[in-house]
Coordinates of C-alpha atoms in Angstrom, one line a residue:
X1 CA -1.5 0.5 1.8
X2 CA 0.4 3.7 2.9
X3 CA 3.4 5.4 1.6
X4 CA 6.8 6.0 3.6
X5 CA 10.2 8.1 3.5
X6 CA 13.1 9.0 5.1
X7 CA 16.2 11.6 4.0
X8 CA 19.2 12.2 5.2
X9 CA 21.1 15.1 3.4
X10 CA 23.7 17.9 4.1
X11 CA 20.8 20.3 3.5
X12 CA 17.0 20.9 5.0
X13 CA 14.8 17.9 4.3
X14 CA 11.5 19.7 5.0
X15 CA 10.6 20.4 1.3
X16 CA 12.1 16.9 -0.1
X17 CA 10.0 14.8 2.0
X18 CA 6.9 17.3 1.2
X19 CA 7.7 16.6 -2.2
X20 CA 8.2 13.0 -2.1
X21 CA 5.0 12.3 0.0
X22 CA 3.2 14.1 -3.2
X23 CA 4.4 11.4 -5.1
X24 CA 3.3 8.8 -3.1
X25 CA -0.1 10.6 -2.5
X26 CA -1.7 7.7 -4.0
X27 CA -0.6 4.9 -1.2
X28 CA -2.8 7.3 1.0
X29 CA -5.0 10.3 1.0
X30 CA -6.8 10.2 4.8
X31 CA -3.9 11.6 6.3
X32 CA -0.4 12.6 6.3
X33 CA 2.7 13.5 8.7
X34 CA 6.3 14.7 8.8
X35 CA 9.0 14.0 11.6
X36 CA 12.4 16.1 11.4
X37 CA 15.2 16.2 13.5
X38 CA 17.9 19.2 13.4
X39 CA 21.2 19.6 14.3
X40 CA 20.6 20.3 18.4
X41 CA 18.8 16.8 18.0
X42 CA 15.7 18.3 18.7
X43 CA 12.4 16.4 17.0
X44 CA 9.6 18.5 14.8
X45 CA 6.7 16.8 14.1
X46 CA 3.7 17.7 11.9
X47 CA 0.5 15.6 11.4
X48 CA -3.0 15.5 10.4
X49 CA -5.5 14.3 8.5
X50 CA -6.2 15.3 5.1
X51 CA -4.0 15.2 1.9
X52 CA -0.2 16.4 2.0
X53 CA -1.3 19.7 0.2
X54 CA -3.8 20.5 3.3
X55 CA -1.7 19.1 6.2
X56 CA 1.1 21.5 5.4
X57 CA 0.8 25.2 5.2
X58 CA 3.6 27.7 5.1
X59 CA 4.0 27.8 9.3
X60 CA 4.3 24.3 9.3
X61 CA 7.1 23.8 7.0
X62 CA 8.6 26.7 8.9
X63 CA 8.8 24.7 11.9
X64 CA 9.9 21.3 10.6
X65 CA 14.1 22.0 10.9
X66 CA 16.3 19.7 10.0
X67 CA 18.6 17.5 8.2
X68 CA 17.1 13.9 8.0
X69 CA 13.3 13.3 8.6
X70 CA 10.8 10.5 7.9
X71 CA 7.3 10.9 6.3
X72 CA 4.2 8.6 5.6
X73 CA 0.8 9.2 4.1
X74 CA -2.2 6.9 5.4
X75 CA -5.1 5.8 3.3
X76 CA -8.6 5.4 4.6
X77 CA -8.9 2.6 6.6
X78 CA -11.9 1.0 9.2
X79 CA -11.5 3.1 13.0
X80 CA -11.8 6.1 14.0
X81 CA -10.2 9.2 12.0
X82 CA -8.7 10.8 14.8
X83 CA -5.6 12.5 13.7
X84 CA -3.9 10.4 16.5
X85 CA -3.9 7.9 14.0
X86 CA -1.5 9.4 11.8
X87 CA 2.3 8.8 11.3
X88 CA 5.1 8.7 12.0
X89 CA 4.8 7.4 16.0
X90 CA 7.8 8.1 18.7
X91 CA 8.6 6.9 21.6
X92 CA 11.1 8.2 24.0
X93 CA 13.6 5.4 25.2
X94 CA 16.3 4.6 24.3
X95 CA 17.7 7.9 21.9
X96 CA 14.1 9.0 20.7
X97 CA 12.5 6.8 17.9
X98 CA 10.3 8.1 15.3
X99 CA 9.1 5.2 13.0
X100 CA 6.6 5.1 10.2
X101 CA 5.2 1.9 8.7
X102 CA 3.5 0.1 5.8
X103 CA 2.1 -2.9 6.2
X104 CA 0.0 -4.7 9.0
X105 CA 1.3 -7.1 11.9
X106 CA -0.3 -10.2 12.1
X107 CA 0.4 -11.3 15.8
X108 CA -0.2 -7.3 17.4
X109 CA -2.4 -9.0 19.9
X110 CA 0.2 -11.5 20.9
X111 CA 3.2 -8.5 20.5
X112 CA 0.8 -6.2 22.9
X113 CA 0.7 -9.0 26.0
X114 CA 4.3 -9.0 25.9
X115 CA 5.2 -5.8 26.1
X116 CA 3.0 -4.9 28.8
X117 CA 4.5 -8.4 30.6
X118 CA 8.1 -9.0 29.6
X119 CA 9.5 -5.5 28.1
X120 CA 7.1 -3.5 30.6
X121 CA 6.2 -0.9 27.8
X122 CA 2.9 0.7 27.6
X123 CA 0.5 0.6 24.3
X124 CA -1.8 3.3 24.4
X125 CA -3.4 2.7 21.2
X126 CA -4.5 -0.4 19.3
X127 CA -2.1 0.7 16.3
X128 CA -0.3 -2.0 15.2
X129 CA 2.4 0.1 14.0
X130 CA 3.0 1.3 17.8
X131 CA 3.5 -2.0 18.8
X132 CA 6.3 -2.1 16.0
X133 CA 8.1 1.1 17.3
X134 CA 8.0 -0.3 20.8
X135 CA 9.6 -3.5 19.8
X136 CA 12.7 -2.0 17.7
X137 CA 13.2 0.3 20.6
X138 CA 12.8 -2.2 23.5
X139 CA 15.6 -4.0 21.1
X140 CA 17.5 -1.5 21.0
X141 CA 17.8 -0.4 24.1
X142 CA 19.3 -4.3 24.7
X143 CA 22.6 -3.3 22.8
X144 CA 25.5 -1.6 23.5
X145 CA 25.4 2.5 24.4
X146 CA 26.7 4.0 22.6
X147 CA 25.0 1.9 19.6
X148 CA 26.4 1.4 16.5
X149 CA 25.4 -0.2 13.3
X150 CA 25.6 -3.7 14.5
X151 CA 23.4 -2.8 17.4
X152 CA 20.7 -1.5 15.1
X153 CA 20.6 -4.8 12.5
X154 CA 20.8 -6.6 15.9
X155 CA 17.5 -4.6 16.8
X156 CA 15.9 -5.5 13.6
X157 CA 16.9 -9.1 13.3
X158 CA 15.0 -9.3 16.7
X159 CA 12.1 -7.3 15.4
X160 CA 12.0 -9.9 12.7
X161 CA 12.4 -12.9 14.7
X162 CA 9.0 -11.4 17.1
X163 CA 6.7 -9.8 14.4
X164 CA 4.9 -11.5 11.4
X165 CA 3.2 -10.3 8.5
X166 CA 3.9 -7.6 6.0
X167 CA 5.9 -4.5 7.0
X168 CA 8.0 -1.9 5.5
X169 CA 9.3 0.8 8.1
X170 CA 11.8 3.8 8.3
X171 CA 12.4 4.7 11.9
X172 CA 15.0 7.8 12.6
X173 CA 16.8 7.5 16.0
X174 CA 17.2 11.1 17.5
X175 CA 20.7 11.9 16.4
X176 CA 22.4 8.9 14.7
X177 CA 20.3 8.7 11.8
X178 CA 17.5 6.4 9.6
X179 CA 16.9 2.9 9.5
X180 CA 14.9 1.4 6.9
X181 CA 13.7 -2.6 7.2
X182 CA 11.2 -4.9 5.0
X183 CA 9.7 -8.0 6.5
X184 CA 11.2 -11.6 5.5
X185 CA 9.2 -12.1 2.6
X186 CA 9.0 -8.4 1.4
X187 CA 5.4 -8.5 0.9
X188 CA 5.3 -4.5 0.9
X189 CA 7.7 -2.4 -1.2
X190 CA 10.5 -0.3 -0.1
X191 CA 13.3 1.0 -2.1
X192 CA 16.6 3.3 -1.7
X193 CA 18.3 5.8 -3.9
X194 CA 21.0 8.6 -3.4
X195 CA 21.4 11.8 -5.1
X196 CA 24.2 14.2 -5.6
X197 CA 24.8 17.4 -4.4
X198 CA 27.2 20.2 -4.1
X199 CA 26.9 19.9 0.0
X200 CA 27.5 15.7 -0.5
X201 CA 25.4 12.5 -1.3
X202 CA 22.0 12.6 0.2
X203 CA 19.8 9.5 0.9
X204 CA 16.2 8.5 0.3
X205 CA 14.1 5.6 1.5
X206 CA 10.9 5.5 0.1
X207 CA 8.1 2.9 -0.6
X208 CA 8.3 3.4 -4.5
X209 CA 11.2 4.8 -6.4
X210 CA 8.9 7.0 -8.2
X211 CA 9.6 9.1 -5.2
X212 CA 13.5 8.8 -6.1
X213 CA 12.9 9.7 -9.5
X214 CA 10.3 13.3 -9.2
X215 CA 13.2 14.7 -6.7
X216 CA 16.4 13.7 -8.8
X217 CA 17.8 10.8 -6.6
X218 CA 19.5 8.0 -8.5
X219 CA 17.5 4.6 -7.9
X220 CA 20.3 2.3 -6.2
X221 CA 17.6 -1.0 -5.5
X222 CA 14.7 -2.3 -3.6
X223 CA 15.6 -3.4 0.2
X224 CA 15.5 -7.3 -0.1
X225 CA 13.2 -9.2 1.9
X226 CA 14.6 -9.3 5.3
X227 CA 17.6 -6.7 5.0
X228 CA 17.9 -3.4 7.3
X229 CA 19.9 -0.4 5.2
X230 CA 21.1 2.1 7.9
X231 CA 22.0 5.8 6.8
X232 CA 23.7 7.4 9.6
X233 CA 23.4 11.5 10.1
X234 CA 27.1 11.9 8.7
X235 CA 25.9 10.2 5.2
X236 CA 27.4 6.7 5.8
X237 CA 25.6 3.8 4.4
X238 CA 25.5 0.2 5.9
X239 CA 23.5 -2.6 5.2
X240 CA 23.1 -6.5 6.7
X241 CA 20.3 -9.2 5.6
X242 CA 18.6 -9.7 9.2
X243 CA 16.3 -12.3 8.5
X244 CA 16.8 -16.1 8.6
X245 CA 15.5 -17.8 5.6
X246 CA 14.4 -14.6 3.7
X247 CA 12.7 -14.7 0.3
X248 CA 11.1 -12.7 -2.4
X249 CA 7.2 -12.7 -1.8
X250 CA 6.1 -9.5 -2.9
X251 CA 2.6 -8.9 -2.9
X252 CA 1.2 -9.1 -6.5
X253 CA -1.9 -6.7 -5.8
X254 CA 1.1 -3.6 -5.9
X255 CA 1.5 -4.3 -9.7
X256 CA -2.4 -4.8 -9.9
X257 CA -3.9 -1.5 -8.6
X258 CA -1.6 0.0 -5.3
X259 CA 1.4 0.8 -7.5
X260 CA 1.9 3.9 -9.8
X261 CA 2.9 2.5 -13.3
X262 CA 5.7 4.4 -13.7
X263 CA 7.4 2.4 -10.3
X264 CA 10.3 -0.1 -10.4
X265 CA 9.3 -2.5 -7.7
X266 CA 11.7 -5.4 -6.9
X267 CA 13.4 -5.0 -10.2
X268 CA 10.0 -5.1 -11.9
X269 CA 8.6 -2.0 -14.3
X270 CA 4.7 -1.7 -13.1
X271 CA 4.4 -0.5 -16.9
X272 CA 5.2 -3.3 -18.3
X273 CA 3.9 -6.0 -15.8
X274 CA 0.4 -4.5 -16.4
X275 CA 1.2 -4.6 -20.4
X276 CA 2.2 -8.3 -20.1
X277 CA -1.2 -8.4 -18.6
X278 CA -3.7 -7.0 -21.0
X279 CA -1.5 -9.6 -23.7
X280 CA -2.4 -12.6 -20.9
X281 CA -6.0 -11.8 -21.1
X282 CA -6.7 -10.3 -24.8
X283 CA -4.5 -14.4 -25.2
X284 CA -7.7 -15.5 -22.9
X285 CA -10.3 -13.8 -24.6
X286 CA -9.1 -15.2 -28.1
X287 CA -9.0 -18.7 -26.6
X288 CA -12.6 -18.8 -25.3
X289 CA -14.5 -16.5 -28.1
X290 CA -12.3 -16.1 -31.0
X291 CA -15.3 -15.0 -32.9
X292 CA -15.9 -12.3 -30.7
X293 CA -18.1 -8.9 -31.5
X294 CA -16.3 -6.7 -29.3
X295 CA -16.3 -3.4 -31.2
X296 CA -14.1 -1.1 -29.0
X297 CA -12.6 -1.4 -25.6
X298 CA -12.8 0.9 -23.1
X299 CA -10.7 1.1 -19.7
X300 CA -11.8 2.4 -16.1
X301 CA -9.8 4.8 -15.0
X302 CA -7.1 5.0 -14.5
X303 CA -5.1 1.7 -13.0
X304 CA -6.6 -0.5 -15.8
X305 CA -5.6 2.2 -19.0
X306 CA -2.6 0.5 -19.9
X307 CA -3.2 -3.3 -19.6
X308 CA -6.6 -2.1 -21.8
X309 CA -4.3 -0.7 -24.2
X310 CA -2.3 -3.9 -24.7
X311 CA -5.4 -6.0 -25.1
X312 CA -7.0 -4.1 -27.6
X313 CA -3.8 -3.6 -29.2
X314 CA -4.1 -8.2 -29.5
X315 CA -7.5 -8.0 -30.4
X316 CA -7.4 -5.8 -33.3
X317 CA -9.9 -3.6 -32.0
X318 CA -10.0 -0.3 -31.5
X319 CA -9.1 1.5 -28.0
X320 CA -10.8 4.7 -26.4
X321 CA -11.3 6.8 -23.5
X322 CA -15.2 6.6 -22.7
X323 CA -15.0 7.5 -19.4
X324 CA -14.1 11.4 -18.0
X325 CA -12.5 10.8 -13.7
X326 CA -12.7 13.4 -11.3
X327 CA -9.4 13.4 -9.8
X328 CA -10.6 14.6 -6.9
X329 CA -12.6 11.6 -5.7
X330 CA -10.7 8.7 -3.6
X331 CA -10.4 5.4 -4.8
X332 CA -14.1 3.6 -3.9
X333 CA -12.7 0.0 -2.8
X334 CA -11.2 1.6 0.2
X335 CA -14.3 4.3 1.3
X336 CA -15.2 3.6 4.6
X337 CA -18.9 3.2 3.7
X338 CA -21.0 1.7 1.3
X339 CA -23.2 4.2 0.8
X340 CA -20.0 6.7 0.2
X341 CA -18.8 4.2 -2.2
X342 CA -22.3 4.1 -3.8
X343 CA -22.1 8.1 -4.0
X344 CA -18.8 8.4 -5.3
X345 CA -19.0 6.6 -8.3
X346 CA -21.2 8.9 -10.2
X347 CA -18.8 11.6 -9.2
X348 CA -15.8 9.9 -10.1
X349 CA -17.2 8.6 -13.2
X350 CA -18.5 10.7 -16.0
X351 CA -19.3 8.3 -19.7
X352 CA -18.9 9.8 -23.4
X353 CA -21.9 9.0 -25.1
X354 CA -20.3 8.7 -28.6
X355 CA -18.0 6.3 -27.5
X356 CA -20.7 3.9 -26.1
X357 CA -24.0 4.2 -28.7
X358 CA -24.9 1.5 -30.5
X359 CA -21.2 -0.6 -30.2
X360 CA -20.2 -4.1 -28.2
X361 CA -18.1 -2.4 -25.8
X362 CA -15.7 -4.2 -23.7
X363 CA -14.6 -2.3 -20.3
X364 CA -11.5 -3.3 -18.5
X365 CA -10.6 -3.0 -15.3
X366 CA -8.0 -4.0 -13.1
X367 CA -10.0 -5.5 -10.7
X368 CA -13.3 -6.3 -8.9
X369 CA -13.3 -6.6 -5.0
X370 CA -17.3 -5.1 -3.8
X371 CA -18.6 -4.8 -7.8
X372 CA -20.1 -1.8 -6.5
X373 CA -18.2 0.3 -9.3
X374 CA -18.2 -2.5 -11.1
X375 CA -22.4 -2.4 -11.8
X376 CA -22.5 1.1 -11.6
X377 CA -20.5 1.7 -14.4
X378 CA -21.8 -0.8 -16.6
X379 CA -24.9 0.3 -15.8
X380 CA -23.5 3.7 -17.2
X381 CA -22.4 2.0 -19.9
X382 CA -26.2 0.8 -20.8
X383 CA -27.4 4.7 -20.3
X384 CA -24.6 5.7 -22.4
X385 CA -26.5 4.0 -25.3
X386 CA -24.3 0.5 -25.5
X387 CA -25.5 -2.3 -27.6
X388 CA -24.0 -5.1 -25.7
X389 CA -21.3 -4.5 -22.2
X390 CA -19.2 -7.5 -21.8
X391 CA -16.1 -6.9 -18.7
X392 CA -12.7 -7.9 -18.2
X393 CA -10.7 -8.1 -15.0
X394 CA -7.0 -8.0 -15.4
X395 CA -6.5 -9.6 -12.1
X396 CA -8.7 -13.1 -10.8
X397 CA -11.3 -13.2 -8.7
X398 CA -10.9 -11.3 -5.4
X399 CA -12.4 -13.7 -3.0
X400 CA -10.7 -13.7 0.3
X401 CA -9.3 -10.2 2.2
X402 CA -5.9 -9.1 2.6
X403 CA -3.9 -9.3 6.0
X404 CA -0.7 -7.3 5.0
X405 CA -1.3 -3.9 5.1
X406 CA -4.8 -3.7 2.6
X407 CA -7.8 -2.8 4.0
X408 CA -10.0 -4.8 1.6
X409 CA -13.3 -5.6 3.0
X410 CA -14.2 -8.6 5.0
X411 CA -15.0 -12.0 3.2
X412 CA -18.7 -11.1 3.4
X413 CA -18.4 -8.1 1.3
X414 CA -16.4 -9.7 -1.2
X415 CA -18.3 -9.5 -4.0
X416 CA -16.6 -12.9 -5.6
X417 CA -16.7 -14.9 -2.4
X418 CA -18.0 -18.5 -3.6
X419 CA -19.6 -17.1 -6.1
X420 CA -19.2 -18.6 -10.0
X421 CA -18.0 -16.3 -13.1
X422 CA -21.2 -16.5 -14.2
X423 CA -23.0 -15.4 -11.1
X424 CA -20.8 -12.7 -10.8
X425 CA -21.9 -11.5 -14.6
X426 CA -25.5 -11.6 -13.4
X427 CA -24.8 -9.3 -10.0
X428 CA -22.7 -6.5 -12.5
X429 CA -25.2 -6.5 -14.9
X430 CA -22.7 -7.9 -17.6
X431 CA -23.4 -9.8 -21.0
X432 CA -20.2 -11.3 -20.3
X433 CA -17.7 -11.5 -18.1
X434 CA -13.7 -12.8 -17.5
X435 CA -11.0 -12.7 -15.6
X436 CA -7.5 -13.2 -15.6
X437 CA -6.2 -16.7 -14.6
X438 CA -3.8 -16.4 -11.3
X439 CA -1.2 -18.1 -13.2
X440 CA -0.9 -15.9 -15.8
X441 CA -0.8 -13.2 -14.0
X442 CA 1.9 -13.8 -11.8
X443 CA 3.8 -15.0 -14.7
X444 CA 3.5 -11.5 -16.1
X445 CA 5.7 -10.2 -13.5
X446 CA 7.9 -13.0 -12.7
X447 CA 9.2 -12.4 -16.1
X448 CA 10.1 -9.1 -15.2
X449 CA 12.3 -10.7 -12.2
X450 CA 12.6 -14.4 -12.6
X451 CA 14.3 -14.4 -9.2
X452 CA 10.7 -13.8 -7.2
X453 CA 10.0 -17.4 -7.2
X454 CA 6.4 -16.7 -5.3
X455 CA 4.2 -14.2 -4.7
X456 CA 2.0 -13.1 -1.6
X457 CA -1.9 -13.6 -4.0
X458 CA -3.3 -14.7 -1.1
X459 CA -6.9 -12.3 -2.2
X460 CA -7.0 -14.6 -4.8
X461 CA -6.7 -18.4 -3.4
X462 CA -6.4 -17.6 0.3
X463 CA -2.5 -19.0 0.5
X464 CA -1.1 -16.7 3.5
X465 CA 2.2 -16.8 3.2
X466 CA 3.5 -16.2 6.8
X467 CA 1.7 -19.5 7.9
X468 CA 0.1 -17.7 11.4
X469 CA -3.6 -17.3 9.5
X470 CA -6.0 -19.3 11.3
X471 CA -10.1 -18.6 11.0
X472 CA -10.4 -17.0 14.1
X473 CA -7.8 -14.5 13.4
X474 CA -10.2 -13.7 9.9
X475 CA -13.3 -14.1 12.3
X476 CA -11.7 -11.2 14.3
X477 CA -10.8 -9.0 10.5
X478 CA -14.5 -9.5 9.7
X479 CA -15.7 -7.8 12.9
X480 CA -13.9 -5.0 12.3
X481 CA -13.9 -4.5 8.3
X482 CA -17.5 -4.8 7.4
X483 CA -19.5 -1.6 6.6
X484 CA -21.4 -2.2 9.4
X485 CA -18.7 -2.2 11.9
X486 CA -17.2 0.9 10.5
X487 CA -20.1 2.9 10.6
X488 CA -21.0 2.1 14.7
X489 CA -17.2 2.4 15.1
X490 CA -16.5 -0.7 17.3
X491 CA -15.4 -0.8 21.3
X492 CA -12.1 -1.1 22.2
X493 CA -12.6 -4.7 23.0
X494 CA -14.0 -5.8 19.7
X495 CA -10.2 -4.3 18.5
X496 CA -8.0 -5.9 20.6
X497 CA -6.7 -8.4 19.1
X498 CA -7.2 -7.3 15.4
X499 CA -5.5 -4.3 15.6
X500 CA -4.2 -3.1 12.1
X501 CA -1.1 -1.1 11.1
X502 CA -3.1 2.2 10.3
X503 CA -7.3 1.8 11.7
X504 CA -6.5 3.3 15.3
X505 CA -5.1 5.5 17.6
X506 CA -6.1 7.3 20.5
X507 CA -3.0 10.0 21.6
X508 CA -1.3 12.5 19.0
X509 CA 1.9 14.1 20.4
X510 CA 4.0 17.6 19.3
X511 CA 1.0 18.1 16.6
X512 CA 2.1 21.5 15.6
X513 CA -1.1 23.4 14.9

């Protein structure tokens, strides 16, 4: 999970793409990076680890001129933390490319032998999203000079024909302008959105139109599975699907947990997926206690707050905030350590007695993927003075990791991993314990877009839906996922042919100090 833009405007981008990686802070807060290029079609580039607030002082916003720039924010993943591993990524030929990327390529080891054999490019890291900047520009470079439109979509429709997985990128070439693309089954989000100003239309391409909406720009739609949408430096706007047999499979963990609520993601309000939710499971609940005790519910903040509202609201129970967050700590699923996991959660977490002594209290959250958080806090819950903690999970059982672009933990570390409901209850300390059903929830956002016919839920019953995931390709994730791995920091062998989108790098270049 990372977050992306890319402007193009009459104007200096600098301070919009600042503003819009804010936004988006919550894809990623390990590290950040800004790419601009100004009207002598000379590149700026600014990146480093550490949140958008603490990569960019004063002197660097100076320094990043220009009219149409890309930006990404990277969350904490397994590798090293090397600033090298930040985005965007450029290469040189043809035109200068800067590219940032969401998402992880599932044949990077395959895509790496044939650069260094067929397209004669050197990889000098085993960032996945390298290999993806090489690819559109070794494309690219096969088209007419000068290019035009139709030699870019050419690029990508090559790019889509030699890269699977999940991937959304925006790539600026050096003086024509930004190209945004989504993989064929738009498993990550992207969207696009325009804005008027006195100096002309401006253009944003960002991974949630959140982004669109804190800066002013007008939501135009999502980028379909598939499509390219090209925004040249003059403010022209051209679009072609690229893919063959393209179609909707969004992954359903973004309306889960990665999205902000307040998002429209492939037609679909996050808001109200998560409402239809906490009705699915409070529908659940009914059907297998309908003589429940539960006195109060109480969320984990903050993803789970509003499908905890809609469920109490079905119960007929009342709904309150017993738990205090420190907004300051990271999300604990993604910590690269368990013991920092362990750590963080008493930080994170702070519980109102009152709300807790003496009641059946039922916590909801929107998932469990270690339990670490999951025991802690009902262990807090206990201390708190609780009579009885039951838990609900507004998404199924997380059993199997992600390969798109979500560094959940290998299989081993999986909390859920062929384990029963029941066992599970036992391991978080629970009186009782359930889950939403798979089908239910992907029916609460289908009904938001009854055109998404599938969904990429492959955490929860290990479907992959680009067909390439075979065991040793997982054996290969394990090695380089588990908490052990991440603490030793692996060899570059153990990593080469598990390379992910965001875990490593090993060169920076033009990193403005």
């Amino acid at each position: 999970m990372c977050g992306i833009v890319g402007i193009v405007s009459k104007k200096q981008v600098n301070q919009s793409i600042y503003d819009a990686l804010t936004v988006l802070q919550h894809r990623g807060q390990d590290a950040a990076g800004i790419m601009t290029c100004d009207e002598s079609n000379r590149l700026h580039l600014r990146k480093d680890n550490g949140l958008v607030r603490d990569v960019f002082k004063t002197r660097h916003m100076l320094k990043l001129k220009g009219q149409m720039g890309i930006g990404h924010v990277r969350y904490p993943t397994a590798g090293c933390s090397s600033s090298a591993e930040a985005q965007p990524f450029y290469v040189n030929s043809p035109y200068g490319i800067s590219l940032a990327h969401n998402g992880n390529l599932t044949n990077a080891g395959k895509l790496k032998q044939d650069l260094y054999r067929d397209d004669l490019r050197h990889i000098n890291t085993h960032s996945d999203s390298e290999i993806l900047v090489n690819i559109f520009a070794h494309e690219l470079h096969q088209g007419k000079h000068p290019i035009d439109e139709n030699d870019i979509f050419n690029a990508v429709q090559s790019v889509h024909r030699r890269c699977k997985g999940g991937y959304a990128v925006v790539a600026m070439i050096t003086g024509h302008g930004i190209v945004g693309f989504r993989d064929p089954h738009g498993i990550r989000p992207v969207v696009f959105g325009k804005r008027e100003t006195e100096d002309g239309i401006e253009y944003m391409i960002a991974s949630e139109s959140v982004a669109l909406d804190s800066l002013g720009f007008e939501l135009v739609r999502d980028i379909e599975p598939g499509e390219a949408i090209y925004i040249s430096k003059e403010g022209q706007i051209f679009n072609r699907q690229c893919a063959e047999n393209a179609e909707y499979s969004p992954c359903i963990f973004e309306y889960v947990y990665l999205a902000r609520p307040d998002s429209i993601i492939d037609n679909v309000s996050v808001y109200k997926a998560r409402l239809r939710m906490g009705e699915s499971l409070a529908e659940k609940i009914l059907r297998e206690r309908p003589e429940h005790d539960i006195d109060v519910v109480i969320p984990i903040p903050d993803t789970s707050r509003t499908s905890a509202l809609q469920l109490a609201n079905l119960l007929g129970v009342k709904y309150r905030e017993g738990f205090i967050k420190n907004r300051y700590i990271g999300r604990t699923f993604i910590m690269p350590g368990q013991k920092e996991r362990k750590k963080s959660v008493r930080q994170k977490l702070n519980a109102i007695d009152l709300e807790f002594k003496g009641k059946n209290v039922m916590l909801v959250d929107d998932s469990i993927v270690r339990g670490t958080t999951s025991r802690q806090i009902v262990q807090m819950a206990r201390e708190a003075g609780a009579n009885k903690v039951y838990f609900a999970s507004a998404s199924p059982m997380v059993k199997y990791p992600n390969v798109y672009g979500i560094d959940m933990p290998s299989v081993s570390e999986l909390i859920a991993h062929n384990r029963t409901v029941e066992e599970l209850s036992d391991l978080i300390g629970s009186d009782w314990l359930i889950f939403q059903d798979l089908d239910a929830l992907e029916d609460s956002v289908r009904r938001g877009n009854p055109k998404i016919k599938k969904f990429d839920s492959s955490v929860f019953n290990n479907e992959y839906i680009t067909g390439d995931i075979t065991s040793d390709y997982l054996d290969g994730l394990e090695k380089i996922r588990n908490d052990e791995a991440k603490d030793l920091e692996l060899s570059d062998d153990d990593l080469h042919d598990s390379s992910h989108g965001e875990e490593s790098a090993l060169i920076d270049m033009h990193n403005s100090q």
